[in-house]
Amino acid sequence: MSARTDSEPHSDIEDPDEEYGTEDARRARWTATGAGALLTLAGLAASLLRLTGSAPALVPAAYALGAAVCALAALLGSRGRTRRALWLLIAGVMVMAFGDQSD
């Protein structure tokens, strides 16, 4: 008697009580990874540009630190920790902004 009853869970149908599906989770991972990589490259480029100029040493260091935080966010985003990645992206951009304001 291998007939499936209605009380068995359906593996091919998503649970209607779930807020987000697997496609949404995949999209969130790709978005967090892409945004983290893009902000990392922007922070490193800004750090190198400010390092060659006459800015105080704090400014390129802030850009580099913000870029490192964004790189960590990209890593966490690729592993599925999208909420933590979002908060780290915000923190990384804030560090870069504070460094830019100290110029």
Coordinates of N, CA, C and O in Angstrom, one line a residue:
M1 N 0.8 -1.2 0.0 CA 0.0 0.0 0.0 C 0.9 1.2 0.0 O 1.2 1.8 1.0
S2 N 1.2 1.6 -1.2 CA 2.1 2.8 -1.3 C 1.3 4.0 -1.8 O 1.9 4.9 -2.3
A3 N 0.0 4.0 -1.7 CA -0.8 5.1 -2.1 C -0.6 6.3 -1.2 O -0.5 6.2 0.0
R4 N -0.5 7.5 -1.8 CA -0.3 8.7 -1.0 C -1.6 9.2 -0.5 O -2.6 9.3 -1.2
T5 N -1.6 9.5 0.8 CA -2.8 10.0 1.4 C -2.7 11.6 1.5 O -1.7 12.1 1.3
D6 N -3.8 12.2 1.8 CA -3.8 13.7 1.9 C -3.0 14.2 3.1 O -2.7 15.4 3.1
S7 N -2.8 13.3 4.1 CA -2.1 13.8 5.3 C -0.5 13.9 5.0 O 0.2 14.5 5.8
E8 N 0.0 13.3 4.0 CA 1.4 13.3 3.7 C 1.7 14.7 3.1 O 1.0 15.2 2.3
P9 N 2.9 15.2 3.4 CA 3.3 16.5 2.8 C 3.6 16.3 1.3 O 4.2 15.3 0.9
H10 N 3.3 17.3 0.6 CA 3.5 17.4 -0.9 C 4.9 18.1 -1.0 O 5.0 19.2 -0.7
S11 N 5.8 17.4 -1.6 CA 7.2 18.0 -1.8 C 7.3 18.9 -3.0 O 8.1 19.7 -3.1
D12 N 6.4 18.7 -4.0 CA 6.5 19.4 -5.2 C 5.6 20.7 -5.2 O 5.7 21.5 -6.1
I13 N 4.9 20.9 -4.1 CA 4.0 22.1 -4.0 C 4.5 22.9 -2.8 O 4.8 22.4 -1.8
E14 N 4.7 24.2 -3.1 CA 5.2 25.1 -2.0 C 4.1 25.3 -1.0 O 2.9 25.3 -1.3
D15 N 4.6 25.5 0.2 CA 3.6 25.7 1.4 C 3.0 27.1 1.2 O 3.7 28.1 1.1
P16 N 1.7 27.2 1.3 CA 1.1 28.5 1.1 C 1.3 29.4 2.3 O 1.1 30.6 2.3
D17 N 1.7 28.8 3.5 CA 2.0 29.6 4.6 C 3.4 30.2 4.6 O 3.7 31.2 5.3
E18 N 4.3 29.8 3.7 CA 5.6 30.4 3.5 C 5.5 31.7 2.9 O 4.7 32.0 2.0
E19 N 6.2 32.7 3.5 CA 6.2 34.0 3.0 C 6.9 34.2 1.6 O 6.5 34.8 0.7
Y20 N 8.1 33.5 1.5 CA 8.9 33.6 0.3 C 9.2 32.2 -0.2 O 9.4 31.3 0.6
G21 N 9.3 32.1 -1.5 CA 9.6 30.8 -2.1 C 11.1 30.7 -2.3 O 11.9 31.5 -2.0
T22 N 11.5 29.6 -2.9 CA 12.9 29.3 -3.2 C 13.5 30.3 -4.3 O 14.6 30.6 -4.2
E23 N 12.6 30.7 -5.2 CA 13.1 31.6 -6.2 C 13.4 33.0 -5.6 O 14.3 33.6 -6.0
D24 N 12.6 33.4 -4.7 CA 12.8 34.7 -4.0 C 14.1 34.6 -3.2 O 14.9 35.6 -3.1
A25 N 14.4 33.5 -2.5 CA 15.6 33.3 -1.8 C 16.8 33.4 -2.7 O 17.9 34.0 -2.4
R26 N 16.7 32.7 -3.9 CA 17.8 32.7 -4.8 C 18.1 34.1 -5.3 O 19.2 34.6 -5.5
R27 N 17.0 34.8 -5.6 CA 17.2 36.2 -6.1 C 17.8 37.1 -5.0 O 18.6 38.0 -5.3
A28 N 17.4 36.9 -3.8 CA 18.0 37.7 -2.7 C 19.5 37.4 -2.5 O 20.3 38.3 -2.3
R29 N 19.9 36.1 -2.7 CA 21.3 35.8 -2.6 C 22.1 36.4 -3.7 O 23.2 37.0 -3.5
W30 N 21.6 36.4 -4.9 CA 22.3 37.0 -6.1 C 22.4 38.5 -5.9 O 23.4 39.1 -6.2
T31 N 21.3 39.1 -5.4 CA 21.3 40.6 -5.2 C 22.3 41.0 -4.2 O 23.0 42.0 -4.3
A32 N 22.3 40.3 -3.0 CA 23.3 40.6 -2.0 C 24.7 40.4 -2.4 O 25.6 41.2 -2.1
T33 N 24.9 39.3 -3.2 CA 26.3 39.1 -3.6 C 26.7 40.1 -4.7 O 27.8 40.7 -4.6
G34 N 25.9 40.4 -5.6 CA 26.2 41.4 -6.6 C 26.4 42.8 -6.1 O 27.3 43.5 -6.4
A35 N 25.5 43.2 -5.2 CA 25.6 44.6 -4.5 C 26.9 44.6 -3.7 O 27.6 45.7 -3.7
G36 N 27.2 43.6 -3.0 CA 28.4 43.6 -2.2 C 29.7 43.7 -3.0 O 30.6 44.4 -2.7
A37 N 29.7 42.9 -4.1 CA 30.9 43.0 -5.0 C 31.0 44.3 -5.7 O 32.1 44.9 -5.8
L38 N 29.9 44.9 -6.1 CA 29.9 46.2 -6.7 C 30.4 47.3 -5.8 O 31.3 48.1 -6.1
L39 N 29.9 47.3 -4.5 CA 30.3 48.3 -3.6 C 31.8 48.0 -3.1 O 32.5 49.0 -2.8
T40 N 32.2 46.8 -3.1 CA 33.6 46.5 -2.8 C 34.5 47.1 -3.9 O 35.5 47.8 -3.5
L41 N 34.2 46.9 -5.1 CA 35.0 47.5 -6.2 C 35.0 49.0 -6.2 O 36.0 49.7 -6.4
A42 N 33.8 49.6 -5.9 CA 33.7 51.1 -5.8 C 34.5 51.6 -4.7 O 35.2 52.6 -4.8
G43 N 34.5 50.9 -3.5 CA 35.3 51.4 -2.4 C 36.8 51.3 -2.6 O 37.5 52.1 -2.2
L44 N 37.2 50.2 -3.2 CA 38.6 50.0 -3.5 C 39.1 51.1 -4.5 O 40.2 51.6 -4.4
A45 N 38.3 51.3 -5.5 CA 38.7 52.3 -6.5 C 38.7 53.7 -5.9 O 39.7 54.5 -6.1
A46 N 37.8 54.0 -5.0 CA 37.8 55.3 -4.3 C 39.0 55.4 -3.4 O 39.6 56.5 -3.2
S47 N 39.3 54.3 -2.7 CA 40.5 54.3 -1.8 C 41.8 54.6 -2.6 O 42.6 55.3 -2.2
L48 N 41.9 53.9 -3.8 CA 43.1 54.1 -4.6 C 43.2 55.6 -5.1 O 44.3 56.1 -5.2
L49 N 42.1 56.1 -5.5 CA 42.1 57.5 -6.0 C 42.4 58.5 -4.9 O 43.1 59.4 -5.1
R50 N 41.9 58.2 -3.7 CA 42.2 59.2 -2.6 C 43.6 59.0 -2.1 O 44.1 59.9 -1.5
L51 N 44.1 57.8 -2.2 CA 45.5 57.5 -1.8 C 46.5 58.3 -2.6 O 47.5 58.8 -2.1
T52 N 46.2 58.4 -3.9 CA 47.2 59.1 -4.7 C 47.0 60.7 -4.6 O 47.9 61.4 -5.1
G53 N 45.9 61.1 -4.0 CA 45.7 62.6 -3.9 C 46.3 63.1 -2.6 O 47.1 62.5 -1.9
S54 N 45.9 64.3 -2.2 CA 46.4 65.0 -1.0 C 45.4 64.8 0.2 O 45.4 65.6 1.1
A55 N 44.6 63.8 0.2 CA 43.7 63.6 1.3 C 44.4 63.0 2.5 O 45.4 62.4 2.4
P56 N 43.9 63.3 3.7 CA 44.4 62.7 4.9 C 44.4 61.2 4.8 O 43.6 60.6 4.1
A57 N 45.2 60.5 5.6 CA 45.3 59.1 5.5 C 44.1 58.4 6.0 O 43.8 57.2 5.6
L58 N 43.3 59.1 6.8 CA 42.0 58.5 7.3 C 41.0 58.2 6.2 O 40.3 57.2 6.2
V59 N 41.0 59.0 5.1 CA 40.0 58.9 4.1 C 40.2 57.6 3.3 O 39.3 56.9 3.1
P60 N 41.4 57.4 2.7 CA 41.6 56.1 2.0 C 41.4 54.9 2.9 O 40.9 53.8 2.5
A61 N 41.8 55.0 4.2 CA 41.6 53.9 5.1 C 40.1 53.6 5.3 O 39.7 52.4 5.4
A62 N 39.3 54.6 5.4 CA 37.9 54.5 5.6 C 37.3 53.8 4.4 O 36.4 52.9 4.5
Y63 N 37.7 54.2 3.2 CA 37.2 53.6 2.0 C 37.6 52.1 1.9 O 36.8 51.2 1.6
A64 N 38.8 51.8 2.3 CA 39.3 50.4 2.3 C 38.6 49.6 3.3 O 38.2 48.4 3.0
L65 N 38.3 50.1 4.5 CA 37.6 49.4 5.5 C 36.2 49.2 5.1 O 35.6 48.1 5.3
G66 N 35.5 50.2 4.5 CA 34.2 50.0 4.0 C 34.1 49.0 2.9 O 33.1 48.2 2.9
A67 N 35.1 48.9 2.1 CA 35.1 47.9 1.0 C 35.3 46.5 1.6 O 34.7 45.6 1.1
A68 N 36.1 46.4 2.6 CA 36.3 45.1 3.2 C 35.0 44.6 3.9 O 34.7 43.4 3.8
V69 N 34.3 45.5 4.5 CA 33.0 45.1 5.1 C 32.0 44.7 4.0 O 31.3 43.8 4.2
C70 N 32.0 45.4 2.9 CA 31.1 45.1 1.8 C 31.5 43.7 1.2 O 30.7 43.0 0.7
A71 N 32.8 43.4 1.1 CA 33.3 42.1 0.6 C 32.8 41.0 1.5 O 32.4 39.9 1.1
L72 N 32.8 41.3 2.9 CA 32.3 40.3 3.8 C 30.8 40.1 3.6 O 30.3 39.0 3.7
A73 N 30.1 41.2 3.3 CA 28.7 41.1 3.0 C 28.4 40.3 1.8 O 27.4 39.5 1.7
A74 N 29.2 40.5 0.8 CA 29.0 39.7 -0.5 C 29.2 38.2 -0.2 O 28.5 37.3 -0.7
L75 N 30.2 37.9 0.6 CA 30.5 36.5 1.0 C 29.3 35.9 1.8 O 28.8 34.8 1.5
L76 N 28.8 36.7 2.8 CA 27.6 36.2 3.5 C 26.4 36.1 2.6 O 25.6 35.1 2.8
G77 N 26.2 37.0 1.7 CA 25.1 36.9 0.8 C 25.1 35.7 -0.1 O 24.1 35.1 -0.4
S78 N 26.3 35.4 -0.5 CA 26.4 34.2 -1.4 C 26.1 32.9 -0.6 O 25.8 31.9 -1.2
R79 N 26.3 32.9 0.7 CA 26.0 31.7 1.5 C 24.6 31.7 2.1 O 24.3 30.9 2.9
G80 N 23.8 32.7 1.7 CA 22.4 32.6 2.1 C 22.1 33.5 3.3 O 20.9 33.5 3.8
R81 N 23.0 34.2 3.9 CA 22.8 35.0 5.1 C 22.5 36.4 4.6 O 23.2 37.4 4.8
T82 N 21.3 36.6 3.9 CA 21.0 37.8 3.2 C 20.7 39.0 4.2 O 21.0 40.1 3.9
R83 N 20.0 38.7 5.3 CA 19.7 39.8 6.2 C 21.0 40.3 6.8 O 21.2 41.6 6.9
R84 N 21.9 39.5 7.2 CA 23.2 40.0 7.8 C 24.0 40.7 6.7 O 24.7 41.7 7.0
A85 N 23.9 40.2 5.5 CA 24.6 40.8 4.4 C 24.1 42.2 4.1 O 24.8 43.2 3.9
L86 N 22.8 42.4 4.2 CA 22.2 43.7 4.0 C 22.6 44.7 5.1 O 23.0 45.8 4.8
W87 N 22.7 44.3 6.3 CA 23.1 45.2 7.4 C 24.6 45.5 7.2 O 25.1 46.6 7.5
L88 N 25.4 44.5 6.8 CA 26.8 44.8 6.6 C 27.0 45.7 5.4 O 28.0 46.5 5.4
L89 N 26.2 45.6 4.3 CA 26.3 46.5 3.2 C 26.0 48.0 3.7 O 26.7 48.9 3.3
I90 N 25.0 48.1 4.5 CA 24.7 49.4 5.0 C 25.8 50.0 5.9 O 26.2 51.1 5.8
A91 N 26.4 49.1 6.7 CA 27.5 49.5 7.6 C 28.7 49.9 6.7 O 29.4 50.9 7.0
G92 N 29.0 49.1 5.7 CA 30.2 49.4 4.9 C 30.0 50.7 4.1 O 31.0 51.5 4.0
V93 N 28.8 51.0 3.6 CA 28.6 52.3 2.9 C 28.7 53.4 3.9 O 29.2 54.5 3.6
M94 N 28.2 53.2 5.1 CA 28.3 54.3 6.2 C 29.7 54.6 6.5 O 30.1 55.8 6.7
V95 N 30.5 53.6 6.6 CA 32.0 53.8 6.9 C 32.6 54.6 5.8 O 33.4 55.5 6.0
M96 N 32.3 54.2 4.6 CA 32.8 55.0 3.4 C 32.3 56.4 3.4 O 33.1 57.4 3.1
A97 N 31.1 56.7 3.8 CA 30.5 58.0 3.8 C 31.1 58.8 4.9 O 31.5 60.0 4.7
F98 N 31.3 58.2 6.1 CA 32.0 59.0 7.2 C 33.4 59.3 6.8 O 33.9 60.4 7.1
G99 N 34.1 58.4 6.1 CA 35.5 58.7 5.7 C 35.5 59.8 4.7 O 36.4 60.7 4.7
D100 N 34.5 59.9 3.8 CA 34.5 60.9 2.8 C 34.1 62.3 3.5 O 34.7 63.3 3.1
Q101 N 33.3 62.3 4.5 CA 33.0 63.5 5.2 C 34.1 64.1 6.0 O 34.2 65.2 6.3
S102 N 35.1 63.2 6.4 CA 36.2 63.7 7.2 C 37.3 64.3 6.3 O 38.3 64.8 6.8
D103 N 37.1 64.4 5.0 CA 38.0 65.0 4.1 C 37.9 66.5 4.1 O 36.9 67.2 4.2

